[in-house]
PDB file of C-alpha atoms in Angstrom:
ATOM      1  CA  UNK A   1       0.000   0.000   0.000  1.00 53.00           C
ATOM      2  CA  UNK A   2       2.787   2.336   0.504  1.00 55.00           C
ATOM      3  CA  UNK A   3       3.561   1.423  -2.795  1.00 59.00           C
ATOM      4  CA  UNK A   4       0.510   2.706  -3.975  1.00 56.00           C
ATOM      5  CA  UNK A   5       0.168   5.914  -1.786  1.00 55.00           C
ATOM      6  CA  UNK A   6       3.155   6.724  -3.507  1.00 55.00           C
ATOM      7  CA  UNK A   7       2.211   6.346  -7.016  1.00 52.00           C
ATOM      8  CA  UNK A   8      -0.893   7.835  -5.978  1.00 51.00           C
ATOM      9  CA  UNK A   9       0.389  10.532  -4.327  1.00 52.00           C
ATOM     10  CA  UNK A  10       3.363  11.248  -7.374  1.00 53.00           C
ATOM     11  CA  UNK A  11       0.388  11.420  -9.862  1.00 59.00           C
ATOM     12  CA  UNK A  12      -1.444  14.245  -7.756  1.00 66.00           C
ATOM     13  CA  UNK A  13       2.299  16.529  -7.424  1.00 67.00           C
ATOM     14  CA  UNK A  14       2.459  18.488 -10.338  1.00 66.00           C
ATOM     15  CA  UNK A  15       6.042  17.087 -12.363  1.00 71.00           C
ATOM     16  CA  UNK A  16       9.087  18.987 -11.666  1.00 73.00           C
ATOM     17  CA  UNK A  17      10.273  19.143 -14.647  1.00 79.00           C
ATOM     18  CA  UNK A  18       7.018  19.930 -16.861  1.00 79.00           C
ATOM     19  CA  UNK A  19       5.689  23.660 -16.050  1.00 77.00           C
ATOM     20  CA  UNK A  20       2.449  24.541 -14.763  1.00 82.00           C
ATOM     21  CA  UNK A  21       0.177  26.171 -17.797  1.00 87.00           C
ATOM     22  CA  UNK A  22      -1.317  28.893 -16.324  1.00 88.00           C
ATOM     23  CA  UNK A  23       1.865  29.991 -14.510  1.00 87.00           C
ATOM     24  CA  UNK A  24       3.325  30.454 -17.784  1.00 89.00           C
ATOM     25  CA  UNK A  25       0.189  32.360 -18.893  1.00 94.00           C
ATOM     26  CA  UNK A  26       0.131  34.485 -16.296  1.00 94.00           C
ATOM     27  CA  UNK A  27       3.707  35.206 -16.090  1.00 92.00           C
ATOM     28  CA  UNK A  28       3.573  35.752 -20.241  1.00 95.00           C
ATOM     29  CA  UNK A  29       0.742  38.374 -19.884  1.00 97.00           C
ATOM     30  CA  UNK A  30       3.043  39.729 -17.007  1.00 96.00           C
ATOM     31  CA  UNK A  31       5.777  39.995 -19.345  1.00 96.00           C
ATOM     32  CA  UNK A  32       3.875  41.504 -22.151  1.00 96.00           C
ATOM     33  CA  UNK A  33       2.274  44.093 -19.522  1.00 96.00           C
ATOM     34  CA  UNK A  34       6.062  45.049 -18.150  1.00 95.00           C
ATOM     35  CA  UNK A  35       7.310  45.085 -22.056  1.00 95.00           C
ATOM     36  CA  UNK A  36       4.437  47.203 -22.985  1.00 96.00           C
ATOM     37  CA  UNK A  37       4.793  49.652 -20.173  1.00 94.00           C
ATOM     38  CA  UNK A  38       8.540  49.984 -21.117  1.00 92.00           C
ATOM     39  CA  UNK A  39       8.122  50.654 -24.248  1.00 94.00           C
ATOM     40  CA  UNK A  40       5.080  53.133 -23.906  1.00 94.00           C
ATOM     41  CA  UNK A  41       6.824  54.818 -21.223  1.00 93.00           C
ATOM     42  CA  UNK A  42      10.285  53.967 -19.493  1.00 90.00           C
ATOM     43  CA  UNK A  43      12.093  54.000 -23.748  1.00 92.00           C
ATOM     44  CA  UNK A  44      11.188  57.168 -24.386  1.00 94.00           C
ATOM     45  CA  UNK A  45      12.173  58.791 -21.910  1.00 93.00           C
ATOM     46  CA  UNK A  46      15.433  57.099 -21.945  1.00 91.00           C
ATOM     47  CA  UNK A  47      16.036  58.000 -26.007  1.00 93.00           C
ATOM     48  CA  UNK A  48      14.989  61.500 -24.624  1.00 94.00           C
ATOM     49  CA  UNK A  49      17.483  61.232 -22.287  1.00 93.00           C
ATOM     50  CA  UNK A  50      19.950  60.080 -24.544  1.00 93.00           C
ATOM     51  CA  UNK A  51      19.566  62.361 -27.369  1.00 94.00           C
ATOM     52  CA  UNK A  52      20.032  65.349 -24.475  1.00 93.00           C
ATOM     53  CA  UNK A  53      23.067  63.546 -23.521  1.00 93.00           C
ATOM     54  CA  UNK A  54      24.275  63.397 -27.315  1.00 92.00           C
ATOM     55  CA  UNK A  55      23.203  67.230 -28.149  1.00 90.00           C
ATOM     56  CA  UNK A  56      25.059  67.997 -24.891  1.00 90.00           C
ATOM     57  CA  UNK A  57      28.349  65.828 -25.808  1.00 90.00           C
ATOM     58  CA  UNK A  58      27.936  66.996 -29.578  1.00 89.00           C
ATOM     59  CA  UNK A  59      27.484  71.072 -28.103  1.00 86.00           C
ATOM     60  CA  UNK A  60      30.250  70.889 -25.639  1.00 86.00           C
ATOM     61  CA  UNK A  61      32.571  69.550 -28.594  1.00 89.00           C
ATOM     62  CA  UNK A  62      31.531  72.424 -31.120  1.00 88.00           C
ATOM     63  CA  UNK A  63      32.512  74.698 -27.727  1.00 88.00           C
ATOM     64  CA  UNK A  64      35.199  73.019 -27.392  1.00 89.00           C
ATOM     65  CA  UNK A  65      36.593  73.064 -30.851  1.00 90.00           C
ATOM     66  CA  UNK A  66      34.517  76.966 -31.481  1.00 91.00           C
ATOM     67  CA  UNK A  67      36.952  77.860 -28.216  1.00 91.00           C
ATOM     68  CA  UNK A  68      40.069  76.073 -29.369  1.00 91.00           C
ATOM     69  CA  UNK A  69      39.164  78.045 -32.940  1.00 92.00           C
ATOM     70  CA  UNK A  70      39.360  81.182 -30.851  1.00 92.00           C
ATOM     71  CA  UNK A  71      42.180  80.881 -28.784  1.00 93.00           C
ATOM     72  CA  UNK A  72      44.369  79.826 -31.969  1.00 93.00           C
ATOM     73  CA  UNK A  73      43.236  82.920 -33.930  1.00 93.00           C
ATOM     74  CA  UNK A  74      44.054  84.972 -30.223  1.00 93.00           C
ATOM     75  CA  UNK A  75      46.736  83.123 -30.742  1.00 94.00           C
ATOM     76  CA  UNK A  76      47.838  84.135 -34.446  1.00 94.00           C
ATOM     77  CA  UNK A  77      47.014  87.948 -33.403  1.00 93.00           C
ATOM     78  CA  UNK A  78      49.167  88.196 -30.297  1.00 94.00           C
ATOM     79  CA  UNK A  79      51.972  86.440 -32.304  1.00 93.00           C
ATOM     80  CA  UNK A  80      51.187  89.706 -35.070  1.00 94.00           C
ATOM     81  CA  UNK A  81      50.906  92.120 -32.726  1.00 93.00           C
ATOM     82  CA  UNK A  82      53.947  90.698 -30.994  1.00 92.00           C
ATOM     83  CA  UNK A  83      55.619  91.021 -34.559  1.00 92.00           C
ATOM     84  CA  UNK A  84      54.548  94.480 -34.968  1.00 93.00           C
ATOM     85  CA  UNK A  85      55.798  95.639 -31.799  1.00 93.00           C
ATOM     86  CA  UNK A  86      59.283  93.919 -32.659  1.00 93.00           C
ATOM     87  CA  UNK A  87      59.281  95.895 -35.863  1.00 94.00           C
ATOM     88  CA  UNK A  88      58.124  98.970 -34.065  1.00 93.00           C
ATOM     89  CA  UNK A  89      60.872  99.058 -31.934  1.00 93.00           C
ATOM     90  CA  UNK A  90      63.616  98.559 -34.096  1.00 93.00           C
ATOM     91  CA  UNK A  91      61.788 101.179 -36.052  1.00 93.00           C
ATOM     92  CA  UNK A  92      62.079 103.395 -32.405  1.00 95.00           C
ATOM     93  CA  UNK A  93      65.678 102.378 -32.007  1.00 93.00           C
ATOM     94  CA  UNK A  94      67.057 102.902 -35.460  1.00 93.00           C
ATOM     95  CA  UNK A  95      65.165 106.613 -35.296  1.00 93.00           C
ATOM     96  CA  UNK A  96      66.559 107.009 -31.921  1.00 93.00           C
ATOM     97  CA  UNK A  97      70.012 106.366 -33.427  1.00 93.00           C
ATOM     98  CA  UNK A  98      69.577 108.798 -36.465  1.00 93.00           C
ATOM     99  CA  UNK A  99      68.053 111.193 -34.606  1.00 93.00           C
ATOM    100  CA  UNK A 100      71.590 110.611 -32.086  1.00 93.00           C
ATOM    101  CA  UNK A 101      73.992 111.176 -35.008  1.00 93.00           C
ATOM    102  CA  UNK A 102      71.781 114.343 -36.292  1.00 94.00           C
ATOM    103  CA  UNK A 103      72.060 115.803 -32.696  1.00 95.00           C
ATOM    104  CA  UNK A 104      75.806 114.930 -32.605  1.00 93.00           C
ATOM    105  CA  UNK A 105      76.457 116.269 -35.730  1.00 94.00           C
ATOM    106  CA  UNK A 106      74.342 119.708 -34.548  1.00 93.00           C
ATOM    107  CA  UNK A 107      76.992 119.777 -31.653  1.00 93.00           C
ATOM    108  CA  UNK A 108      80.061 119.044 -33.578  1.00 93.00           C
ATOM    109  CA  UNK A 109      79.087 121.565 -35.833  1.00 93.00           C
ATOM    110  CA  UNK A 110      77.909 124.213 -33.204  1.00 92.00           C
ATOM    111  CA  UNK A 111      81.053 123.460 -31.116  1.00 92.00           C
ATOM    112  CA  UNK A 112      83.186 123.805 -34.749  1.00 93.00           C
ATOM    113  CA  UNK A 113      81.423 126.803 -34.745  1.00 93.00           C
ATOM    114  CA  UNK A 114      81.986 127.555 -30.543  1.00 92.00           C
ATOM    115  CA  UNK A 115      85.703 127.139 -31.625  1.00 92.00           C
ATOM    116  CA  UNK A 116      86.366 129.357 -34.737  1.00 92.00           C
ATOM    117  CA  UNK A 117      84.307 132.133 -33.029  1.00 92.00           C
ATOM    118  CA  UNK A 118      86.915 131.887 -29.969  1.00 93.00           C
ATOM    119  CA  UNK A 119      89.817 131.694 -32.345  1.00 93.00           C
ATOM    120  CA  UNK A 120      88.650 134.761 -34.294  1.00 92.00           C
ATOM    121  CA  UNK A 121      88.433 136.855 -30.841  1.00 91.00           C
ATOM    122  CA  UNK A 122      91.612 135.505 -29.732  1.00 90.00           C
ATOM    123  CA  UNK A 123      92.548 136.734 -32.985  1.00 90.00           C
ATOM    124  CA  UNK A 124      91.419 139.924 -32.531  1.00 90.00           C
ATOM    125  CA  UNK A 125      92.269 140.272 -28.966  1.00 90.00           C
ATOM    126  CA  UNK A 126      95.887 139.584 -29.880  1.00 90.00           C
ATOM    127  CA  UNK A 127      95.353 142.062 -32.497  1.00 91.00           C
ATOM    128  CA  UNK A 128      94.388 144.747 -30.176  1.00 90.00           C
ATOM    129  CA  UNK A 129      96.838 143.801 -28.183  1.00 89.00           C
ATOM    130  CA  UNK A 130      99.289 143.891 -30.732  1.00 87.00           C
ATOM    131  CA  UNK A 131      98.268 147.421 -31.923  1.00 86.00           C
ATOM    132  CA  UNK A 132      98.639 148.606 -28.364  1.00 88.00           C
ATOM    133  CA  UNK A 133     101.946 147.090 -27.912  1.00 88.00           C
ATOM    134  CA  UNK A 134     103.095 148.749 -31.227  1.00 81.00           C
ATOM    135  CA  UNK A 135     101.482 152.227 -30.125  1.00 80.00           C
ATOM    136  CA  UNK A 136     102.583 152.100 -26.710  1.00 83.00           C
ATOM    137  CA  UNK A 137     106.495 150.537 -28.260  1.00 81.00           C
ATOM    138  CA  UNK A 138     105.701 153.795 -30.853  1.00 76.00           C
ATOM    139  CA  UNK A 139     105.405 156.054 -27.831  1.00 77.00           C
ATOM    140  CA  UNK A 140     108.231 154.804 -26.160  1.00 81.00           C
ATOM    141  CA  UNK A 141     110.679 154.941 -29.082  1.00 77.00           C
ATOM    142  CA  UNK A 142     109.640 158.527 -29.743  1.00 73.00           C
ATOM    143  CA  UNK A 143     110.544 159.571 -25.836  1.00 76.00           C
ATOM    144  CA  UNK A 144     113.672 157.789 -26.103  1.00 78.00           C
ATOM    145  CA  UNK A 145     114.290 159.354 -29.539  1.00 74.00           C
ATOM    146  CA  UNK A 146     113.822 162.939 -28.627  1.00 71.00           C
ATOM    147  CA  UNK A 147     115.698 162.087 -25.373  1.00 75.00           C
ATOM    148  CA  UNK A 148     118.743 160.722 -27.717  1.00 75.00           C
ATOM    149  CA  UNK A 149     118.076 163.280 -30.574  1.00 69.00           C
ATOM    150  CA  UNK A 150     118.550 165.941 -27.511  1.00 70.00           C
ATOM    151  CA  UNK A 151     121.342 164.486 -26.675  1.00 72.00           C
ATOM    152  CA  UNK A 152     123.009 164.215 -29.889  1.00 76.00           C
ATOM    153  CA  UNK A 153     122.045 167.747 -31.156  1.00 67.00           C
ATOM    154  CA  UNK A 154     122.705 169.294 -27.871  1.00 61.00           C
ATOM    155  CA  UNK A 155     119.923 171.071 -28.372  1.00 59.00           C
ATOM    156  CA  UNK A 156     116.461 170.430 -26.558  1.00 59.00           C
ATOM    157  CA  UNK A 157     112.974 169.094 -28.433  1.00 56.00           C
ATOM    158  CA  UNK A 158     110.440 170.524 -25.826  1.00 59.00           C
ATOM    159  CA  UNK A 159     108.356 171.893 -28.518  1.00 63.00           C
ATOM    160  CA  UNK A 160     105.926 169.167 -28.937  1.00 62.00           C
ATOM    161  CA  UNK A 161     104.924 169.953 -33.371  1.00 62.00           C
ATOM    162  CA  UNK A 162     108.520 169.830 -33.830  1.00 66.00           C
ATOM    163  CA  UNK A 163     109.166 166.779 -31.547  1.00 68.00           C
ATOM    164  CA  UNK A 164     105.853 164.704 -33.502  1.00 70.00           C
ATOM    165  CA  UNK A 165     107.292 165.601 -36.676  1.00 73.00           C
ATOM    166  CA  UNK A 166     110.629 164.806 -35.727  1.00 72.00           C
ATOM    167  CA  UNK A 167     109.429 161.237 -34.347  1.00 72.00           C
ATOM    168  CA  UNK A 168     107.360 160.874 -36.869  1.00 76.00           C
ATOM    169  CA  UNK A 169     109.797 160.529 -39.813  1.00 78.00           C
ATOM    170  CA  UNK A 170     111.847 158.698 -37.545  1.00 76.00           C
ATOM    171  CA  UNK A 171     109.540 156.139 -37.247  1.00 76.00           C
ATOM    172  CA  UNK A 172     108.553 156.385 -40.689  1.00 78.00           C
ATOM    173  CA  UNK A 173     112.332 155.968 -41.729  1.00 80.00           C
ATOM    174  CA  UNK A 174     112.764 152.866 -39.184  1.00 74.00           C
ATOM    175  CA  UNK A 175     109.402 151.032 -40.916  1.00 71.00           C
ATOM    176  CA  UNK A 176     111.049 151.520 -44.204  1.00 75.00           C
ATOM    177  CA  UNK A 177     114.449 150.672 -43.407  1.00 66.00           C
ATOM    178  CA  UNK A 178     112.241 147.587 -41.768  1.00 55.00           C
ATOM    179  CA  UNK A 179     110.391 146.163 -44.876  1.00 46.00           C
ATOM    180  CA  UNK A 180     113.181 146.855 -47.172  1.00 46.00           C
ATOM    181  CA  UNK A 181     115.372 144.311 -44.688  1.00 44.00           C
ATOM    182  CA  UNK A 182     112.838 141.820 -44.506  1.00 43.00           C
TER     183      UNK A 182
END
């Protein structure tokens, strides 16, 4: 009797191995409820998510590349305005230089100028000097000759018309006897 209990009983289990039918229906409507809810609901909102994602990649990589864009043309105009300021001073410097040589010239010439203007009033100063010397040397001759010519004549030269004339062609005698030795 065991023995039939048992085959009895075994007949009554559902088999372990075969599935129960309307488990499998209910878990297949189950399934086709959950698919249809994601798909009606749960997909689109996950494409919408994922196209934002994409447009935000795709925008941040035109930044990226609009701002990389930028900074080489900063780029290419700080290297040209780097460029002009190079040429711009050299262009400073050589006009510095000229306008050097054009103020040293202005002094050489002005102190060219400084120098011949002293040389022509030590020129005339020695000049002057040189008339006075001969006036004065004139003078003195003419005392001494009239002092000599007194002596020599034994007779005096007070009077002053005869004493210029005398000293006069003296003097005039001594300048030709001067050049004509020369």
């Amino acid at each position: 009797m065991l023995k039939t209990q048992i085959v009895l009983a075994a007949e009554d289990a559902p088999s372990p191995v075969l599935p129960n039918i309307p488990e499998i229906i209910v878990g297949l409507i189950a399934f086709l409820l959950l698919l249809f809810l994601l798909w009606k609901f749960a997909v689109p909102r996950f494409e919408k998510l994922y196209e934002e994602r994409t447009a935000k990649i795709e925008g941040g990589i035109e930044k990226a590349e609009k701002a990389q864009a930028e900074a080489e043309e900063a780029q290419a105009k700080y290297k040209a305005q780097l460029a002009d300021a190079y040429t711009e001073a050299a262009k400073i410097r050589d006009d510095a230089r000229l306008e050097a040589e054009r103020i040293k010239e202005e002094l050489r010439a002005e102190a060219q100028d400084e120098a011949a203007r002293i040389i022509a009033q030590g020129h005339a100063a020695l000049q002057a000097q040189k008339a006075q010397i001969v006036a004065e040397l004139r003078a003195e001759l003419g005392r001494n000759s009239v002092e000599l010519a007194s002596r020599i004549v034994g007779e005096s030269l007070e009077d002053e018309a005869r004493r210029r004339g005398t000293v006069d062609r003296f003097l005039a005698e001594l300048g030709t006897g001067n050049g004509a030795g020369k």
